[in-house]
Tab-separated table of C-alpha atoms and ligand atoms in Angstrom:
chain	number	residue	atom	x	y	z
A	262	MET	CA	49.441	-27.131	-26.999
A	263	GLU	CA	50.208	-23.876	-28.750
A	264	ASN	CA	53.381	-24.010	-30.834
A	265	PRO	CA	55.758	-21.429	-29.306
A	266	PHE	CA	57.623	-21.230	-32.640
A	267	GLU	CA	54.631	-20.302	-34.771
A	268	GLU	CA	56.341	-16.937	-35.267
A	269	PRO	CA	59.989	-17.917	-35.740
A	270	PRO	CA	62.367	-15.369	-34.238
A	271	ILE	CA	63.816	-14.193	-37.553
A	272	ARG	CA	66.014	-11.108	-37.923
A	273	ASP	CA	64.191	-7.766	-38.167
A	274	ALA	CA	65.640	-7.168	-41.635
A	275	LEU	CA	63.950	-10.312	-42.973
A	276	ARG	CA	60.620	-10.130	-41.180
A	277	GLY	CA	57.596	-9.770	-43.463
A	278	ARG	CA	59.562	-10.489	-46.639
A	279	THR	CA	58.654	-13.036	-49.301
A	280	PRO	CA	61.208	-15.320	-50.954
A	281	TYR	CA	62.578	-14.189	-54.325
A	282	GLY	CA	61.284	-15.951	-57.408
A	283	ALA	CA	59.413	-15.559	-60.668
A	284	PRO	CA	56.062	-17.354	-61.052
A	285	GLN	CA	56.700	-20.902	-62.347
A	286	LEU	CA	53.454	-21.313	-64.308
A	287	ASP	CA	52.652	-24.192	-66.615
A	288	VAL	CA	52.039	-22.324	-69.875
A	289	PRO	CA	53.054	-23.176	-73.469
A	290	VAL	CA	55.529	-20.299	-73.914
A	291	ARG	CA	57.672	-19.399	-70.896
A	292	LEU	CA	59.775	-16.330	-71.574
A	293	ASN	CA	60.085	-14.972	-68.052
A	294	THR	CA	63.383	-16.110	-66.515
A	295	ASN	CA	66.009	-15.402	-69.183
A	296	GLU	CA	66.826	-19.062	-69.565
A	297	ASN	CA	68.442	-20.481	-72.657
A	298	PRO	CA	65.440	-21.910	-74.568
A	299	TYR	CA	67.457	-24.753	-76.075
A	300	PRO	CA	68.164	-28.026	-74.296
A	301	LEU	CA	71.780	-29.179	-74.279
A	302	PRO	CA	72.738	-30.568	-77.711
A	303	ALA	CA	72.581	-34.395	-77.679
A	304	ALA	CA	76.356	-34.801	-78.121
A	305	VAL	CA	77.044	-32.615	-75.075
A	306	ALA	CA	74.378	-34.305	-72.946
A	307	GLU	CA	75.800	-37.728	-73.857
A	308	ALA	CA	79.357	-36.680	-73.020
A	309	ILE	CA	78.174	-35.399	-69.621
A	310	GLU	CA	76.219	-38.608	-68.969
A	311	LYS	CA	79.298	-40.711	-69.722
A	312	THR	CA	81.488	-38.655	-67.386
A	313	LEU	CA	78.965	-38.646	-64.548
A	314	HIS	CA	78.377	-42.359	-64.926
A	315	GLY	CA	82.052	-43.054	-64.188
A	316	LEU	CA	82.161	-40.531	-61.377
A	317	LEU	CA	79.159	-41.886	-59.494
A	318	ARG	CA	81.285	-44.712	-58.158
A	319	ASP	CA	83.403	-42.146	-56.295
A	320	VAL	CA	80.707	-40.049	-54.660
A	321	ASN	CA	81.478	-41.583	-51.287
A	322	ARG	CA	84.426	-39.130	-51.374
A	323	TYR	CA	84.174	-35.355	-51.007
A	324	PRO	CA	84.839	-33.313	-54.139
A	325	ASP	CA	87.933	-31.228	-54.812
A	326	ARG	CA	87.327	-28.412	-52.325
A	327	ASP	CA	89.228	-25.950	-54.483
A	328	ALA	CA	87.678	-27.038	-57.806
A	329	LEU	CA	91.089	-26.545	-59.380
A	330	ALA	CA	90.562	-28.381	-62.659
A	331	LEU	CA	87.302	-26.519	-63.267
A	332	ARG	CA	88.966	-23.195	-62.440
A	333	GLU	CA	91.716	-23.949	-64.973
A	334	ASP	CA	89.102	-24.654	-67.640
A	335	LEU	CA	87.185	-21.477	-66.768
A	336	ALA	CA	90.407	-19.440	-67.049
A	337	ALA	CA	91.106	-20.977	-70.452
A	338	TYR	CA	87.555	-20.173	-71.560
A	339	LEU	CA	87.829	-16.493	-70.558
A	340	GLY	CA	91.391	-16.125	-71.919
A	341	HIS	CA	93.142	-12.767	-71.412
A	342	GLY	CA	96.053	-14.512	-69.664
A	343	LEU	CA	93.912	-15.529	-66.665
A	344	THR	CA	94.933	-18.602	-64.648
A	345	SER	CA	93.162	-20.772	-62.080
A	346	ALA	CA	94.482	-18.421	-59.371
A	347	ASN	CA	92.244	-15.687	-60.835
A	348	MET	CA	89.136	-17.840	-60.911
A	349	TRP	CA	86.567	-19.048	-58.405
A	350	ALA	CA	83.402	-21.117	-58.977
A	351	ALA	CA	80.217	-21.783	-57.024
A	352	ASN	CA	76.601	-22.936	-57.358
A	353	GLY	CA	75.451	-20.163	-59.663
A	354	SER	CA	76.719	-16.600	-59.768
A	355	ASN	CA	74.211	-15.791	-57.026
A	356	GLU	CA	76.344	-17.860	-54.660
A	357	ILE	CA	79.454	-16.060	-55.886
A	358	ILE	CA	77.762	-12.723	-55.135
A	359	GLN	CA	76.740	-13.978	-51.705
A	360	GLN	CA	80.294	-15.061	-50.927
A	361	LEU	CA	81.630	-11.692	-52.120
A	362	LEU	CA	79.252	-9.818	-49.823
A	363	GLN	CA	80.055	-12.149	-46.924
A	364	VAL	CA	83.709	-11.170	-47.302
A	365	PHE	CA	83.600	-7.559	-48.449
A	366	GLY	CA	80.198	-6.476	-47.109
A	367	GLY	CA	78.480	-7.495	-43.881
A	368	PRO	CA	77.446	-5.612	-40.729
A	369	GLY	CA	78.670	-2.020	-40.690
A	370	ARG	CA	79.514	-2.082	-44.391
A	371	THR	CA	77.595	-0.878	-47.448
A	372	ALA	CA	77.027	-1.783	-51.077
A	373	MET	CA	75.443	0.231	-53.874
A	374	GLY	CA	73.878	-0.389	-57.261
A	375	PHE	CA	72.230	1.538	-60.080
A	376	ALA	CA	68.501	0.798	-60.321
A	377	PRO	CA	66.665	-0.653	-62.071
A	378	SER	CA	69.022	-3.600	-61.864
A	379	TYR	CA	69.195	-7.224	-60.739
A	380	SER	CA	67.156	-7.370	-57.543
A	381	MET	CA	69.220	-10.200	-56.064
A	382	HIS	CA	72.090	-7.754	-55.528
A	383	THR	CA	69.899	-5.882	-53.051
A	384	LEU	CA	68.429	-9.039	-51.555
A	385	ILE	CA	71.812	-10.664	-50.986
A	386	ALA	CA	72.973	-7.418	-49.380
A	387	THR	CA	70.039	-7.689	-46.965
A	388	ALA	CA	70.706	-11.384	-46.313
A	389	THR	CA	74.351	-10.657	-45.484
A	390	ALA	CA	73.448	-7.613	-43.318
A	391	THR	CA	75.177	-5.280	-45.757
A	392	GLY	CA	73.719	-1.755	-45.985
A	393	TRP	CA	72.356	-0.768	-49.409
A	394	TYR	CA	72.487	2.523	-51.295
A	395	GLU	CA	70.359	2.756	-54.397
A	396	SER	CA	71.512	5.054	-57.147
A	397	TYR	CA	69.672	5.392	-60.458
A	398	ARG	CA	70.036	4.987	-64.200
A	399	ASN	CA	68.927	7.731	-66.591
A	400	ALA	CA	65.730	7.613	-68.674
A	401	SER	CA	67.467	5.408	-71.286
A	402	PHE	CA	68.505	3.063	-68.442
A	403	GLU	CA	72.156	4.061	-68.894
A	404	VAL	CA	74.800	5.059	-66.357
A	405	THR	CA	77.362	7.668	-67.328
A	406	ALA	CA	80.929	7.639	-66.013
A	407	GLU	CA	80.470	11.088	-64.416
A	408	HIS	CA	77.261	10.099	-62.614
A	409	ALA	CA	78.657	6.767	-61.390
A	410	LYS	CA	81.850	8.362	-60.139
A	411	ALA	CA	79.985	11.162	-58.372
A	412	GLN	CA	77.676	8.663	-56.647
A	413	VAL	CA	80.603	6.567	-55.441
A	414	ARG	CA	82.206	9.741	-54.075
A	415	VAL	CA	79.017	10.620	-52.172
A	416	TYR	CA	78.248	7.188	-50.699
A	417	GLU	CA	81.779	5.771	-50.308
A	418	PRO	CA	80.438	2.189	-50.480
A	419	ASP	CA	82.507	-0.879	-49.611
A	420	VAL	CA	81.081	-2.699	-52.651
A	421	VAL	CA	79.705	-1.350	-55.940
A	422	PHE	CA	77.569	-3.451	-58.281
A	423	LEU	CA	77.640	-2.707	-61.992
A	424	ALA	CA	75.626	-5.132	-64.107
A	425	SER	CA	76.586	-5.268	-67.763
A	426	PRO	CA	74.546	-6.196	-69.715
A	427	ASN	CA	72.118	-5.105	-67.034
A	428	ASN	CA	69.092	-7.131	-66.005
A	429	PRO	CA	66.220	-6.213	-66.506
A	430	THR	CA	67.045	-3.493	-69.024
A	431	GLY	CA	69.567	-5.273	-71.299
A	432	THR	CA	71.822	-2.203	-71.237
A	433	ALA	CA	75.584	-2.776	-71.497
A	434	LEU	CA	78.008	-0.367	-69.826
A	435	SER	CA	80.906	1.111	-71.690
A	436	LEU	CA	84.217	0.294	-70.045
A	437	ASP	CA	84.880	3.938	-69.200
A	438	VAL	CA	82.090	3.651	-66.581
A	439	VAL	CA	83.766	0.636	-64.980
A	440	GLU	CA	87.141	2.393	-65.101
A	441	ALA	CA	85.699	5.550	-63.523
A	442	VAL	CA	84.089	3.584	-60.682
A	443	ALA	CA	87.106	1.339	-60.109
A	444	SER	CA	89.407	4.384	-59.941
A	445	GLU	CA	87.155	6.184	-57.485
A	446	CYS	CA	86.042	3.329	-55.224
A	447	ALA	CA	88.176	2.322	-52.248
A	448	GLY	CA	86.212	-0.934	-51.972
A	449	VAL	CA	85.424	-3.777	-54.312
A	450	VAL	CA	83.728	-3.241	-57.677
A	451	ILE	CA	81.678	-6.184	-58.940
A	452	VAL	CA	80.789	-6.214	-62.626
A	453	ASP	CA	77.995	-8.757	-63.053
A	454	GLU	CA	78.396	-10.097	-66.590
A	455	ALA	CA	75.828	-12.901	-66.435
A	456	TYR	CA	74.754	-12.096	-70.020
A	457	ALA	CA	78.154	-11.173	-71.508
A	458	GLU	CA	78.065	-13.795	-74.264
A	459	PHE	CA	74.909	-12.219	-75.729
A	460	ALA	CA	76.443	-8.757	-76.147
A	461	ARG	CA	76.493	-7.246	-79.610
A	462	SER	CA	79.903	-6.896	-81.245
A	463	GLY	CA	81.876	-3.938	-79.944
A	464	THR	CA	80.812	-4.439	-76.315
A	465	GLU	CA	83.937	-5.262	-74.339
A	466	SER	CA	84.116	-7.322	-71.159
A	467	ALA	CA	85.453	-5.792	-67.950
A	468	VAL	CA	87.777	-8.822	-67.805
A	469	THR	CA	90.151	-6.705	-69.915
A	470	LEU	CA	90.467	-4.248	-66.990
A	471	LEU	CA	91.406	-6.820	-64.335
A	472	PRO	CA	95.200	-6.343	-64.645
A	473	ARG	CA	94.786	-2.626	-63.844
A	474	PHE	CA	92.334	-2.861	-60.940
A	475	PRO	CA	93.148	-5.382	-58.178
A	476	ARG	CA	89.800	-4.839	-56.433
A	477	LEU	CA	87.711	-5.388	-59.566
A	478	VAL	CA	85.687	-8.621	-59.778
A	479	VAL	CA	83.883	-9.904	-62.869
A	480	THR	CA	81.122	-12.438	-62.210
A	481	ARG	CA	79.811	-14.767	-64.902
A	482	THR	CA	77.447	-17.716	-65.135
A	483	MET	CA	76.981	-20.893	-67.140
A	484	SER	CA	73.200	-20.627	-66.602
A	485	LYS	CA	72.511	-18.591	-69.727
A	486	ALA	CA	74.960	-18.987	-72.627
A	487	PHE	CA	75.823	-22.588	-71.697
A	488	ALA	CA	72.176	-23.683	-71.187
A	489	PHE	CA	73.212	-24.899	-67.730
A	490	ALA	CA	70.726	-23.122	-65.438
A	491	GLY	CA	69.640	-26.399	-63.836
A	492	VAL	CA	73.178	-27.480	-62.983
A	493	ARG	CA	74.061	-24.278	-61.071
A	494	VAL	CA	77.514	-23.059	-62.037
A	495	GLY	CA	78.631	-19.461	-61.661
A	496	TYR	CA	82.135	-18.100	-61.462
A	497	MET	CA	84.242	-15.008	-61.072
A	498	ALA	CA	87.539	-13.647	-62.345
A	499	ALA	CA	89.579	-11.418	-60.047
A	500	HIS	CA	92.990	-10.794	-58.518
A	501	PRO	CA	94.309	-13.943	-56.760
A	502	ARG	CA	94.133	-12.139	-53.387
A	503	VAL	CA	90.392	-11.598	-53.884
A	504	VAL	CA	89.972	-15.271	-54.764
A	505	GLU	CA	91.868	-16.270	-51.601
A	506	ALA	CA	89.670	-13.950	-49.547
A	507	VAL	CA	86.464	-15.512	-50.883
A	508	GLN	CA	87.696	-18.914	-49.765
A	509	LEU	CA	87.428	-17.701	-46.166
A	510	VAL	CA	83.631	-17.897	-46.392
A	511	ARG	CA	82.958	-20.734	-48.823
A	512	LEU	CA	81.477	-23.823	-47.233
A	513	PRO	CA	83.820	-26.798	-47.413
A	514	TYR	CA	83.071	-28.883	-50.536
A	515	HIS	CA	80.429	-26.392	-51.670
A	516	LEU	CA	80.571	-27.455	-55.331
A	517	SER	CA	79.673	-31.119	-55.865
A	518	SER	CA	81.991	-33.381	-57.842
A	519	LEU	CA	79.127	-34.016	-60.291
A	520	THR	CA	78.657	-30.286	-60.865
A	521	GLN	CA	82.382	-29.708	-61.363
A	522	ALA	CA	82.678	-32.576	-63.824
A	523	ALA	CA	79.545	-31.629	-65.787
A	524	ALA	CA	80.758	-28.045	-66.095
A	525	ARG	CA	84.143	-29.184	-67.392
A	526	VAL	CA	82.506	-31.257	-70.123
A	527	ALA	CA	80.268	-28.331	-71.098
A	528	LEU	CA	83.303	-26.036	-71.284
A	529	ALA	CA	85.043	-28.545	-73.537
A	530	HIS	CA	82.041	-28.138	-75.868
A	531	ALA	CA	81.940	-24.344	-75.596
A	532	SER	CA	82.041	-23.721	-79.338
A	533	THR	CA	78.997	-25.984	-79.942
A	534	LEU	CA	77.062	-24.362	-77.112
A	535	LEU	CA	77.925	-20.855	-78.231
A	536	THR	CA	76.326	-21.432	-81.649
A	537	GLN	CA	73.017	-21.487	-79.746
A	538	VAL	CA	73.905	-18.055	-78.417
A	539	GLU	CA	73.987	-16.721	-81.977
A	540	ALA	CA	70.525	-18.177	-82.632
A	541	ILE	CA	69.192	-16.526	-79.450
A	542	LYS	CA	70.734	-13.171	-80.394
A	543	GLU	CA	68.907	-13.354	-83.733
A	544	GLN	CA	65.587	-13.787	-81.924
A	545	ARG	CA	66.493	-10.962	-79.520
A	546	ASP	CA	67.154	-8.625	-82.448
A	547	ARG	CA	63.934	-9.777	-84.121
A	548	ILE	CA	61.945	-8.934	-80.981
A	549	VAL	CA	63.540	-5.474	-80.801
A	550	SER	CA	62.803	-4.567	-84.413
A	551	ARG	CA	59.301	-6.052	-84.578
A	552	LEU	CA	58.182	-4.407	-81.335
A	553	ARG	CA	59.464	-1.079	-82.657
A	554	GLU	CA	57.557	-1.620	-85.907
A	555	LEU	CA	54.446	-2.243	-83.831
A	556	GLY	CA	55.008	1.124	-82.139
A	557	PHE	CA	56.294	-0.033	-78.742
A	558	LYS	CA	59.240	1.437	-76.891
A	559	VAL	CA	62.171	-0.943	-76.544
A	560	ALA	CA	65.353	-0.563	-74.513
A	561	GLU	CA	68.596	-1.358	-76.367
A	562	SER	CA	69.578	-4.921	-75.461
A	563	ASP	CA	72.917	-6.704	-75.295
A	564	ALA	CA	71.352	-9.613	-73.411
A	565	ASN	CA	69.031	-12.551	-74.182
A	566	PHE	CA	65.951	-10.533	-73.201
A	567	VAL	CA	64.242	-7.276	-74.064
A	568	LEU	CA	62.565	-4.634	-71.895
A	569	PHE	CA	59.573	-3.176	-73.683
A	570	GLY	CA	56.717	-0.757	-73.028
A	571	GLN	CA	55.406	1.743	-72.390
A	572	PHE	CA	52.044	0.751	-71.014
A	573	ASP	CA	49.566	2.628	-68.838
A	574	ASP	CA	49.381	-0.521	-66.745
A	575	GLN	CA	51.887	-3.278	-67.448
A	576	THR	CA	50.024	-5.784	-65.270
A	577	THR	CA	47.051	-5.775	-67.683
A	578	VAL	CA	49.349	-6.417	-70.645
A	579	TRP	CA	51.131	-9.180	-68.680
A	580	GLN	CA	47.752	-10.852	-68.076
A	581	LYS	CA	46.663	-10.463	-71.714
A	582	LEU	CA	49.868	-12.173	-72.850
A	583	LEU	CA	49.315	-14.946	-70.296
A	584	ASP	CA	45.767	-15.393	-71.616
A	585	ARG	CA	47.403	-16.025	-75.005
A	586	GLY	CA	49.731	-18.646	-73.489
A	587	VAL	CA	52.808	-16.419	-73.227
A	588	LEU	CA	54.486	-15.809	-69.868
A	589	VAL	CA	56.719	-12.718	-69.636
A	590	ARG	CA	58.089	-10.951	-66.548
A	591	ASP	CA	56.688	-7.968	-64.743
A	592	VAL	CA	59.878	-6.734	-63.104
A	593	GLY	CA	58.098	-3.966	-61.234
A	594	ILE	CA	59.115	-1.054	-63.475
A	595	ALA	CA	55.935	0.960	-64.054
A	596	GLY	CA	54.936	0.737	-67.720
A	597	TRP	CA	57.485	-1.884	-68.771
A	598	LEU	CA	57.694	-5.670	-69.163
A	599	ARG	CA	60.612	-7.981	-69.889
A	600	VAL	CA	60.585	-10.859	-72.375
A	601	SER	CA	63.324	-13.460	-72.855
A	602	ALA	CA	64.358	-14.363	-76.392
A	603	GLY	CA	63.037	-17.856	-77.107
A	604	THR	CA	63.218	-20.326	-79.947
A	605	PRO	CA	61.889	-18.989	-83.288
A	606	ASP	CA	58.499	-20.625	-82.531
A	607	GLU	CA	58.284	-19.166	-79.021
A	608	THR	CA	59.302	-15.768	-80.347
A	609	ASP	CA	56.633	-16.050	-83.080
A	610	ALA	CA	54.011	-16.762	-80.412
A	611	PHE	CA	55.084	-13.737	-78.360
A	612	LEU	CA	55.258	-11.389	-81.351
A	613	SER	CA	51.898	-12.442	-82.725
A	614	ALA	CA	50.314	-11.934	-79.289
A	615	MET	CA	51.895	-8.461	-79.174
A	616	GLY	CA	50.564	-7.798	-82.689
A	617	GLU	CA	47.065	-8.420	-81.327
A	618	LEU	CA	47.666	-5.995	-78.465
A	619	ALA	CA	49.225	-3.189	-80.547
B	62	PLP	C1	72.330	-10.096	-63.719
B	62	PLP	C2	72.277	-11.480	-63.174
B	62	PLP	N1	73.269	-11.910	-62.392
B	62	PLP	C3	73.272	-13.132	-61.868
B	62	PLP	C4	72.242	-14.025	-62.109
B	62	PLP	C5	72.273	-15.346	-61.402
B	62	PLP	O1	72.436	-16.409	-62.209
B	62	PLP	P1	72.902	-17.822	-61.660
B	62	PLP	O2	72.835	-17.817	-60.172
B	62	PLP	O3	71.982	-18.780	-62.311
B	62	PLP	O4	74.326	-17.943	-62.133
B	62	PLP	C6	71.180	-13.643	-62.929
B	62	PLP	C7	70.064	-14.577	-63.177
B	62	PLP	O5	69.070	-14.315	-63.782
B	62	PLP	C8	71.192	-12.332	-63.451
B	62	PLP	O6	70.182	-11.890	-64.204
């Protein structure tokens, strides 16, 4: 009998789409998903193991629905006088973004971003039936305060996304851009700071603006700086009323007790984990200067990755790197590729392959 559900009756907005995701290829040097290249230090992994071991006896019970202890630790980590009432946590910052759009976006509402930027912002807008306006960055991948403000005035979006440092370009925004947008926008302004810990000195976090703008939200993740991508912990800092609003859409017990406990142990070891960040920044800066020496164009980066080009056809270069055992990311910007900063050995492999292609 013919299966009547061969073509599932999915929403028009999703029909014909493919799921998001970078190729997960088995190659020696994987520099395509902006992960932290270092495993958790042994002392941190052991402390997490010990905590989880004790906790496993209690997993017949649901976790703390409000993740209060974790939120207190996250507030202490960010500082700036934030408390647990300002914080919210979920399974990765992607889930935070989804919850924000479920509350502040949705049918009949719109969000906007400045391309090229993190494609999940657009995809989550589609998934939550939020309309999307795409504005653009200039040729240096920057956004000026005047441009951003003017675009917000034109589109009047319910939600504005500003990524800083931006993925895939690495570009950080100066706080005057965030201030200009937050002053102009009647809706919610989300500053996605997934890569904040990798910023060069002098780049300030939008967290410092929270007391002045009650509809400003700063999203962060433990996936990158804390080498915790596999655990899935993202969080946000915002006005307590925004945090309360997000709780209207969170699933009950969304963040497992194991995840909450593991994240708390990692936060207790923040200073150890952040020394890895310094090592990654060194490799990032090495990539930038060596690629420039080789004659390539490189976007300024405050993140753990570098956008480089300019190629007649970036797909050929992507393949040539893969042939040499190095996987980078073709983010779909004509002429450009993105590489994550790896360990010194991984970075050596990438740079020597690029030397052959120069
Ligand atoms: C700009 C940006 N925001 C958010 C995320 C999501 O990270 P996660 O869901 O692992 O916290 C990423 C991941 O690459 C990102 O690049």
